[in-house]
Short mmCIF file of C-alpha atoms in Angstrom, two decimals:
data_model
loop_
_atom_site.label_atom_id
_atom_site.label_comp_id
_atom_site.label_asym_id
_atom_site.label_seq_id
_atom_site.Cartn_x
_atom_site.Cartn_y
_atom_site.Cartn_z
CA UNK I 1 0.15 -0.02 -0.13
CA UNK I 2 1.45 3.40 -1.05
CA UNK I 3 -0.75 6.15 0.40
CA UNK I 4 -0.99 9.92 -0.44
CA UNK I 5 0.34 11.59 2.75
CA UNK I 6 0.57 15.42 3.46
CA UNK I 7 4.06 16.47 4.02
CA UNK I 8 4.60 18.96 6.90
CA UNK I 9 7.83 20.59 7.92
CA UNK I 10 8.11 21.83 11.44
CA UNK I 11 9.48 25.31 12.02
CA UNK I 12 10.03 27.14 15.37
CA UNK I 13 12.75 27.83 18.01
CA UNK I 14 15.23 24.93 18.63
CA UNK I 15 14.88 25.67 22.38
CA UNK I 16 11.61 24.00 22.11
CA UNK I 17 13.14 20.56 21.42
CA UNK I 18 10.66 18.48 23.31
CA UNK I 19 7.76 20.27 21.71
CA UNK I 20 9.26 19.40 18.27
CA UNK I 21 9.48 15.85 19.30
CA UNK I 22 5.81 15.68 20.57
CA UNK I 23 4.55 17.56 17.38
CA UNK I 24 6.49 15.24 15.07
CA UNK I 25 5.27 12.23 16.95
CA UNK I 26 1.63 13.58 16.89
CA UNK I 27 1.42 14.70 13.19
CA UNK I 28 3.06 11.44 12.16
CA UNK I 29 0.43 9.36 14.05
CA UNK I 30 -2.14 11.27 12.33
CA UNK I 31 -0.83 10.06 8.95
CA UNK I 32 1.56 12.91 7.80
CA UNK I 33 5.16 12.74 6.64
CA UNK I 34 7.03 15.17 9.11
CA UNK I 35 10.12 16.96 8.13
CA UNK I 36 12.05 18.43 11.15
CA UNK I 37 15.20 20.33 12.18
CA UNK I 38 18.53 18.41 12.00
CA UNK I 39 20.09 19.87 15.01
CA UNK I 40 18.83 21.73 18.12
CA UNK I 41 21.31 24.51 18.38
CA UNK I 42 19.55 26.23 21.56
CA UNK I 43 19.06 22.95 22.99
CA UNK I 44 22.67 21.83 23.23
CA UNK I 45 23.63 21.01 19.61
CA UNK I 46 26.82 23.27 19.73
CA UNK I 47 28.02 22.32 16.22
CA UNK I 48 25.28 24.72 14.80
CA UNK I 49 27.54 27.53 15.92
CA UNK I 50 30.65 26.82 14.04
CA UNK I 51 31.24 29.10 11.39
CA UNK I 52 28.86 29.01 8.31
CA UNK I 53 26.76 26.11 9.88
CA UNK I 54 23.71 28.23 11.09
CA UNK I 55 23.56 29.79 7.66
CA UNK I 56 23.81 26.63 5.95
CA UNK I 57 21.14 25.00 8.24
CA UNK I 58 18.74 27.95 7.75
CA UNK I 59 19.11 27.57 4.03
CA UNK I 60 18.56 24.01 4.05
CA UNK I 61 15.36 24.39 6.09
CA UNK I 62 14.04 26.51 3.27
CA UNK I 63 14.66 23.52 0.98
CA UNK I 64 12.77 21.43 3.62
CA UNK I 65 9.74 24.16 3.20
CA UNK I 66 10.01 23.59 -0.61
CA UNK I 67 9.43 20.02 -0.25
CA UNK I 68 6.36 20.34 2.21
CA UNK I 69 2.74 21.01 1.53
CA UNK I 70 2.66 23.25 4.65
CA UNK I 71 4.45 24.02 7.48
CA UNK I 72 3.70 23.60 11.17
CA UNK I 73 5.07 26.40 13.62
CA UNK I 74 6.17 25.45 17.12
CA UNK I 75 5.33 28.87 18.65
CA UNK I 76 5.24 27.97 22.33
CA UNK I 77 4.07 30.97 24.59
CA UNK I 78 3.65 32.74 21.10
CA UNK I 79 7.30 32.95 20.78
CA UNK I 80 8.41 33.25 17.09
CA UNK I 81 12.07 34.29 16.42
CA UNK I 82 13.74 35.92 13.55
CA UNK I 83 14.71 32.61 11.71
CA UNK I 84 11.12 31.19 12.25
CA UNK I 85 9.71 34.58 11.09
CA UNK I 86 11.70 34.26 7.84
CA UNK I 87 10.52 30.76 7.56
CA UNK I 88 6.92 31.67 7.65
CA UNK I 89 7.41 34.44 5.20
CA UNK I 90 9.06 32.13 3.00
CA UNK I 91 6.35 29.60 3.26
CA UNK I 92 3.67 32.16 2.62
CA UNK I 93 5.43 33.46 -0.48
CA UNK I 94 5.91 29.95 -2.00
CA UNK I 95 1.97 29.29 -1.40
CA UNK I 96 2.54 26.89 1.55
CA UNK I 97 -0.47 26.63 4.41
CA UNK I 98 0.90 27.81 7.75
CA UNK I 99 -0.38 26.14 10.85
CA UNK I 100 0.57 27.12 14.54
CA UNK I 101 1.00 25.09 17.79
CA UNK I 102 -0.61 27.81 19.56
CA UNK I 103 -3.09 30.39 18.20
CA UNK I 104 -2.10 33.86 19.05
CA UNK I 105 -4.45 36.79 18.64
CA UNK I 106 -2.74 37.64 15.37
CA UNK I 107 -3.21 34.23 13.97
CA UNK I 108 -6.87 34.12 15.24
CA UNK I 109 -7.39 37.63 13.44
CA UNK I 110 -6.14 36.30 9.91
CA UNK I 111 -8.61 33.21 9.91
#
């Protein structure tokens, strides 16, 4: 059996590692293919901070967005940092649907 599965790329601050893992599990069990980050720089993966690596990972994440049908933003407490904001803008510019873990007043007013 080969099904038609939606592809979702997770976006958000890597300080929310536990939330990434929880949402990846939930979305997978709901029948989605989930693409996530490769490293959690803000949660201890210090390799991220070597010269050129963060920039490469940010660019790679945009390619992950290209492969997805939509993105799912891990915005715990409403937090959206500059990298995540850039990813949301890129997703919208390329016609991807954007969903949020936590609905903020701004997201509610857009719907």
